[in-house]
Rosetta silent file (secondary structure, phi, psi, omega in degrees, C-alpha in Angstrom):
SEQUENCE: XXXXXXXXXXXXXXXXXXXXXXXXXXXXXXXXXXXXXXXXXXXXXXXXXXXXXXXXXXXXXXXXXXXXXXXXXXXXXXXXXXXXXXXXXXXXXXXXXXXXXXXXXXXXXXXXXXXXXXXXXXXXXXXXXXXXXXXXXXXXXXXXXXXXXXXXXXXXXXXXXX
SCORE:     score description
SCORE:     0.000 S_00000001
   1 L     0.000  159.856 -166.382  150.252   53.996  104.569 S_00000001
   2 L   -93.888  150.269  160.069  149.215   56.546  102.358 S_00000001
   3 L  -103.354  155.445  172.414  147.964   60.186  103.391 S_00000001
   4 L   -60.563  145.304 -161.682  144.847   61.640  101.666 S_00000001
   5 L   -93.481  129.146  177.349  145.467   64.024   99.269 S_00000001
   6 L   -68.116 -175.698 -174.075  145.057   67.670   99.754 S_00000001
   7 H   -44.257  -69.612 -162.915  142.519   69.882   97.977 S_00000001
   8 H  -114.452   48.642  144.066  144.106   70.437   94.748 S_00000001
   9 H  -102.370  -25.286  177.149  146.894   67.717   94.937 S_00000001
  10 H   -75.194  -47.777 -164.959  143.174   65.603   94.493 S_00000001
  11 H   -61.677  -33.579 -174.529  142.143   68.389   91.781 S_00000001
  12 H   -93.541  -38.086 -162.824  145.547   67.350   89.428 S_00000001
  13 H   -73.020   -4.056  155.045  145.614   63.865   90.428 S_00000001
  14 H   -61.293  -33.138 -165.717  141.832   63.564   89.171 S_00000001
  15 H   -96.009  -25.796  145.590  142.954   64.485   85.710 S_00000001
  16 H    -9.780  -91.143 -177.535  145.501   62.751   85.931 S_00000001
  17 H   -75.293  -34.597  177.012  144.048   59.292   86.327 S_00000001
  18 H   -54.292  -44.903  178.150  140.723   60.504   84.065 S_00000001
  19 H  -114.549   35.574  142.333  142.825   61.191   81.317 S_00000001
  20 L    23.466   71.548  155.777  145.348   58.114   81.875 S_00000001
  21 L  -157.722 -172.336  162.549  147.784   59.107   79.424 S_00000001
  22 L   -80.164  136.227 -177.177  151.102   61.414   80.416 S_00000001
  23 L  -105.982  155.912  150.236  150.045   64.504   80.866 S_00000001
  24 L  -112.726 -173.671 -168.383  152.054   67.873   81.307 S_00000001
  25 H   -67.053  -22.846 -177.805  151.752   70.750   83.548 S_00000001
  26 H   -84.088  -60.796 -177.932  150.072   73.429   80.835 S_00000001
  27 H   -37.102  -83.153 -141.991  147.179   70.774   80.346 S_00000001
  28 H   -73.312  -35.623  155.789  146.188   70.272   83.896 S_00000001
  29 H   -29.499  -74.913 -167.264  146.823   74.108   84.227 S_00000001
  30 H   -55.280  -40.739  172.476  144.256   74.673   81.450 S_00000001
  31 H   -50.974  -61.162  164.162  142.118   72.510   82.851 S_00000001
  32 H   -43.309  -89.356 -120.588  142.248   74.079   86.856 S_00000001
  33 H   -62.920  -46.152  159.670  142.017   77.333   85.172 S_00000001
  34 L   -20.912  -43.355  173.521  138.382   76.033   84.163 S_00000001
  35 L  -126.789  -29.284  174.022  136.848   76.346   87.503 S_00000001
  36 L  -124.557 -179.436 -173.671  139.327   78.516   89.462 S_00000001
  37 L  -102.819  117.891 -166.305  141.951   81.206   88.892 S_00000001
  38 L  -134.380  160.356  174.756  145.280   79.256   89.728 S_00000001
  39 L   -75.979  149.316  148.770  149.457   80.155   88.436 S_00000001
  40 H   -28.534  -71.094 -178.742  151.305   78.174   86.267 S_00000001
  41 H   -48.507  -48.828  151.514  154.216   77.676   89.689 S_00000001
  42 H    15.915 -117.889  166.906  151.048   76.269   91.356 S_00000001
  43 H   -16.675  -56.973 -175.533  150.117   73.717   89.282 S_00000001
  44 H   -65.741  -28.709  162.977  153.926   72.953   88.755 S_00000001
  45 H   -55.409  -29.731 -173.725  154.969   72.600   92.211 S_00000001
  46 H   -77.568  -58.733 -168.910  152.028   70.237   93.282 S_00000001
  47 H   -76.037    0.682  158.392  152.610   67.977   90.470 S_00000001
  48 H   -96.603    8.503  165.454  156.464   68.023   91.665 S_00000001
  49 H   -99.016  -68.892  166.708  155.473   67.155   95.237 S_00000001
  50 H   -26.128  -40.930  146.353  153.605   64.579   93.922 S_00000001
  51 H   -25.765 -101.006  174.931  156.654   63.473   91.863 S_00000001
  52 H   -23.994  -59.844  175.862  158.820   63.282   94.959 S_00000001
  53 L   -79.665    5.849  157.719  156.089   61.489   96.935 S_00000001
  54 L    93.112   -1.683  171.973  156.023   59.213   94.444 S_00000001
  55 L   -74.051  -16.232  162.951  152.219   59.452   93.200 S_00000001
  56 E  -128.952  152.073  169.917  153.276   60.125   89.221 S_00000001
  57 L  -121.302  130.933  166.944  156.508   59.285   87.646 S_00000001
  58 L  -126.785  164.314 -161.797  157.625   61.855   84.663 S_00000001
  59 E  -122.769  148.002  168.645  159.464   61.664   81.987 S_00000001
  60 E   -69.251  140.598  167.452  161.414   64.526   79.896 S_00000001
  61 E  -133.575   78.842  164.384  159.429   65.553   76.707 S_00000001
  62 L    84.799 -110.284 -150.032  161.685   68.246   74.960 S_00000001
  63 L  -117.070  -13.506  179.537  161.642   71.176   77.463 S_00000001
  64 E  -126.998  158.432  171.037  158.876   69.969   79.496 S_00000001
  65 E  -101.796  154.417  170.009  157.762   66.998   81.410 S_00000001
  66 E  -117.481  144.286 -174.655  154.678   64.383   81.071 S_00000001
  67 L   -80.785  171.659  164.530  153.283   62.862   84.242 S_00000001
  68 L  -164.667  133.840 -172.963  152.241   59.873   84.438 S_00000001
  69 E   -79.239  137.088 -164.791  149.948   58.465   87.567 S_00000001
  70 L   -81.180  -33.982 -179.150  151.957   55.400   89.474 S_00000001
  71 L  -144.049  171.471 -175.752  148.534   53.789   90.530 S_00000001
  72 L   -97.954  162.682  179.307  145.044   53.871   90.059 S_00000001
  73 H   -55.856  -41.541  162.526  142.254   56.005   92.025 S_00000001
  74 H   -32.891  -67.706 -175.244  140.820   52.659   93.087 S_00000001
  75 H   -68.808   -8.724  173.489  143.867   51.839   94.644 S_00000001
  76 H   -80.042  -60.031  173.163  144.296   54.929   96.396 S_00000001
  77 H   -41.586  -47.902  148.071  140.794   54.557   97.628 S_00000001
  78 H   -34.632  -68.263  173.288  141.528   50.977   98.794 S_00000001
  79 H   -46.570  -57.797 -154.947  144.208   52.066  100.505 S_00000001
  80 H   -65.069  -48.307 -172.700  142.461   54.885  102.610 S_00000001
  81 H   -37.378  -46.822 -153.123  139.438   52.405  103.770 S_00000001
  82 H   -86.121  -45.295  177.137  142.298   49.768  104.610 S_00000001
  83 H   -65.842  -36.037  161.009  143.981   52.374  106.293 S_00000001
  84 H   -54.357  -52.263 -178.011  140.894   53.826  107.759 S_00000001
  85 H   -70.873  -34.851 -174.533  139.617   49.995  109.123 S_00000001
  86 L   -89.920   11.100  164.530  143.078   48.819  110.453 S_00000001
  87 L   -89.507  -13.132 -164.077  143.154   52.205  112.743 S_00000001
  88 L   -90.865  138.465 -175.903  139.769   51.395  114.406 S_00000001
  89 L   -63.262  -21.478  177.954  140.043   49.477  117.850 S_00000001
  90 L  -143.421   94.429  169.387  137.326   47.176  116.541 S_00000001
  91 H   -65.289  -16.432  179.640  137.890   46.870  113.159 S_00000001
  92 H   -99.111  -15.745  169.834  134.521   44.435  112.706 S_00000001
  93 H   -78.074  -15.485  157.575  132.595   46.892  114.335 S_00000001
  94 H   -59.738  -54.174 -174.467  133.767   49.324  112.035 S_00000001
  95 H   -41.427  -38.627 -155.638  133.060   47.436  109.115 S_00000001
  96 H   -88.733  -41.849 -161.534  129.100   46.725  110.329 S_00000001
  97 H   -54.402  -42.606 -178.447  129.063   50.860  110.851 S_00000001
  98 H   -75.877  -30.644  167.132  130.056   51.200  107.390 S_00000001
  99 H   -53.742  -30.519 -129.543  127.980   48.904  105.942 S_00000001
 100 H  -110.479  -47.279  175.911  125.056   49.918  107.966 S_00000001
 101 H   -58.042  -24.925 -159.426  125.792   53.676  105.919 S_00000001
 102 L   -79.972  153.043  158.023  125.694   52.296  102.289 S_00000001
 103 L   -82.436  174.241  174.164  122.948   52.349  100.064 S_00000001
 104 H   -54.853  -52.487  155.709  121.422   49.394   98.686 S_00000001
 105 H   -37.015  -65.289  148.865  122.603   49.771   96.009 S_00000001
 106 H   -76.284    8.328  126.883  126.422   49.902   97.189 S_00000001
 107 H   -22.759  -99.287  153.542  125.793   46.878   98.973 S_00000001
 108 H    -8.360  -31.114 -177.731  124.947   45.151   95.944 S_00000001
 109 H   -80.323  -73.660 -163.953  128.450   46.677   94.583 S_00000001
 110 H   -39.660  -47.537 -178.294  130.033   45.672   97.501 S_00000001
 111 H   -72.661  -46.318  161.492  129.074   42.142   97.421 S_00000001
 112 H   -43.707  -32.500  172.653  129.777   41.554   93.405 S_00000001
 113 H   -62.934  -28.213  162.983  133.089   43.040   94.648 S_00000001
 114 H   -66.037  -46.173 -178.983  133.260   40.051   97.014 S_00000001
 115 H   -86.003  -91.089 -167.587  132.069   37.321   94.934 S_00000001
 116 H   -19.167  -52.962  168.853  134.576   38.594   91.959 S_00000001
 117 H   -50.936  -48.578  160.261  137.482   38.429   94.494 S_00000001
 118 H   -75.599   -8.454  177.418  136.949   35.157   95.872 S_00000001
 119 H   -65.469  -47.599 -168.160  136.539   33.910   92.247 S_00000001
 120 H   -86.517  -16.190  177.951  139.751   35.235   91.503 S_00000001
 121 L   -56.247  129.943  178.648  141.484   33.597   94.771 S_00000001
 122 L   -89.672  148.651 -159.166  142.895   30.294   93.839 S_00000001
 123 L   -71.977  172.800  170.357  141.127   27.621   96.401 S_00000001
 124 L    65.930   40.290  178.635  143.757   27.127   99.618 S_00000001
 125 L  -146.627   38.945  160.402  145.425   30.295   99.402 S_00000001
 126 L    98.505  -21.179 -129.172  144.346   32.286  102.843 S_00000001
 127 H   -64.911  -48.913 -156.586  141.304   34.021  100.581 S_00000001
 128 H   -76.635   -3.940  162.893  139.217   33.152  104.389 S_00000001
 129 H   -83.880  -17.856  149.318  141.767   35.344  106.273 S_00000001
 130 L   112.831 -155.999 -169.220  139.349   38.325  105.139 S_00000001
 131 L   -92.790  165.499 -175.102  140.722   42.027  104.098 S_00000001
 132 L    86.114   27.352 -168.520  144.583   43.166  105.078 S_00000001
 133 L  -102.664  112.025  175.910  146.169   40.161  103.753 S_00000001
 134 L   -69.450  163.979 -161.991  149.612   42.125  102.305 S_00000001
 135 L    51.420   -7.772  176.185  150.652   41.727   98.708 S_00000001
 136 L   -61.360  -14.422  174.149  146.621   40.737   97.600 S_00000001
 137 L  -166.809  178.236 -159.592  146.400   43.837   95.821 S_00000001
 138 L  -101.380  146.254 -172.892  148.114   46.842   94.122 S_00000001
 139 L  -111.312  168.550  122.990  148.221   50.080   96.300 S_00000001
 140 L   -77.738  179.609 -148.499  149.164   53.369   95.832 S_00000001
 141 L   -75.704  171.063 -178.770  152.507   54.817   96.585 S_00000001
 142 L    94.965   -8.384  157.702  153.455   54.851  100.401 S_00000001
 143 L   -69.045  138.238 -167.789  152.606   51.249  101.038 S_00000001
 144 L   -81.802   99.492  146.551  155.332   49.542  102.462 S_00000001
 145 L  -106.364  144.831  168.634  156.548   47.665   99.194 S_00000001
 146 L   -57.670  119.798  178.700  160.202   47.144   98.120 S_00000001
 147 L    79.325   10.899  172.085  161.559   49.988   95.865 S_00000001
 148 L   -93.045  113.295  137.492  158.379   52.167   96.512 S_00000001
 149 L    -6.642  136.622 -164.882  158.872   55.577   97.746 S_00000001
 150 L   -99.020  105.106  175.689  157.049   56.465  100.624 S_00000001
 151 L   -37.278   69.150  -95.982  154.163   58.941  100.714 S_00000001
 152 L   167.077  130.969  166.466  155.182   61.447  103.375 S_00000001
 153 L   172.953  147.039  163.163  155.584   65.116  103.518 S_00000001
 154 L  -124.281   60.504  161.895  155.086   68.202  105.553 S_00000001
 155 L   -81.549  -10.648  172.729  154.475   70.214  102.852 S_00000001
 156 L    75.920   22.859  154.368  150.625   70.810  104.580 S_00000001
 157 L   -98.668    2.533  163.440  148.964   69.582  101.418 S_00000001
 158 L   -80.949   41.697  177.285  147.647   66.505  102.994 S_00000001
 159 L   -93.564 -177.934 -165.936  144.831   67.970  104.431 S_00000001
 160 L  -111.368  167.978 -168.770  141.978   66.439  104.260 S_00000001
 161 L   155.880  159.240  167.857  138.762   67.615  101.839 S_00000001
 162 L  -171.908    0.000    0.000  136.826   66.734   98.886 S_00000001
């Protein structure tokens, strides 16, 4: 299962997926540098612990590398809620708590998210076993899939924040 992303492993891996192209490290630098005062080694170290845990794959480009994000922020967000609901002792009573928090509006979200999903579900194929049904959807890294890398570290940037 995936851990949450520390402060400013969330701060590269925003720009990251916003500008969902390869990126290198003097961009997202330039970028940081925008609202705080951060080093070059910073920046470069985070996005090579990211590397390592497998949230971007890079490529050489001359003397430097471009990132590239492995999954999308959706699916990292998928993940924690999935991760968040299958930890709870009563996972349906979790569910009504969170629902009970949303606005009306993200109801409404919620549910179009619901009908679109069963839509896409071919009939006879489990779609009535509800959420957690493995392989139904793309994750980010640290889900146990074949040939993934695992998300994991005690580097103490997995704190939690936002």
């Amino acid at each position: 299962m995936p851990r949450q992303l520390g402060d400013l492993e969330d701060a590269v891996m925003t720009r990251v997926w916003q500008w969902n192209r390869p990126v290198t490290v003097r961009e997202v630098l330039e970028d940081l540098q925008q609202e705080r005062s951060i080093a070059y080694t910073t920046v470069m170290t985070v996005m090579d612990n990211l590397h390592q845990k497998g949230w971007v794959r890079r490529e050489v480009d001359g003397r430097a590398y471009r990132y590239t994000a492995v999954s999308t922020r959706a699916a990292y967000a998928a993940a924690l809620m999935n991760e968040a609901w299958s930890k709870s002792d009563n996972p349906a009573a979790a569910l009504v708590a969170f629902f009970g928090m949303m606005s009306p509006e993200q109801r409404r979200s919620l549910e179009d998210a619901v009908r679109m999903a069963r839509a896409d579900r071919p009939e006879g194929d489990g779609a009535e076993d509800g959420p957690g049904e493995e392989g139904a959807r793309e994750g980010p890294p640290g889900e146990d899939r074949p040939g993934e890398r695992q998300a994991e570290g005690a580097d103490g940037t997995a704190e939690a924040g936002r």
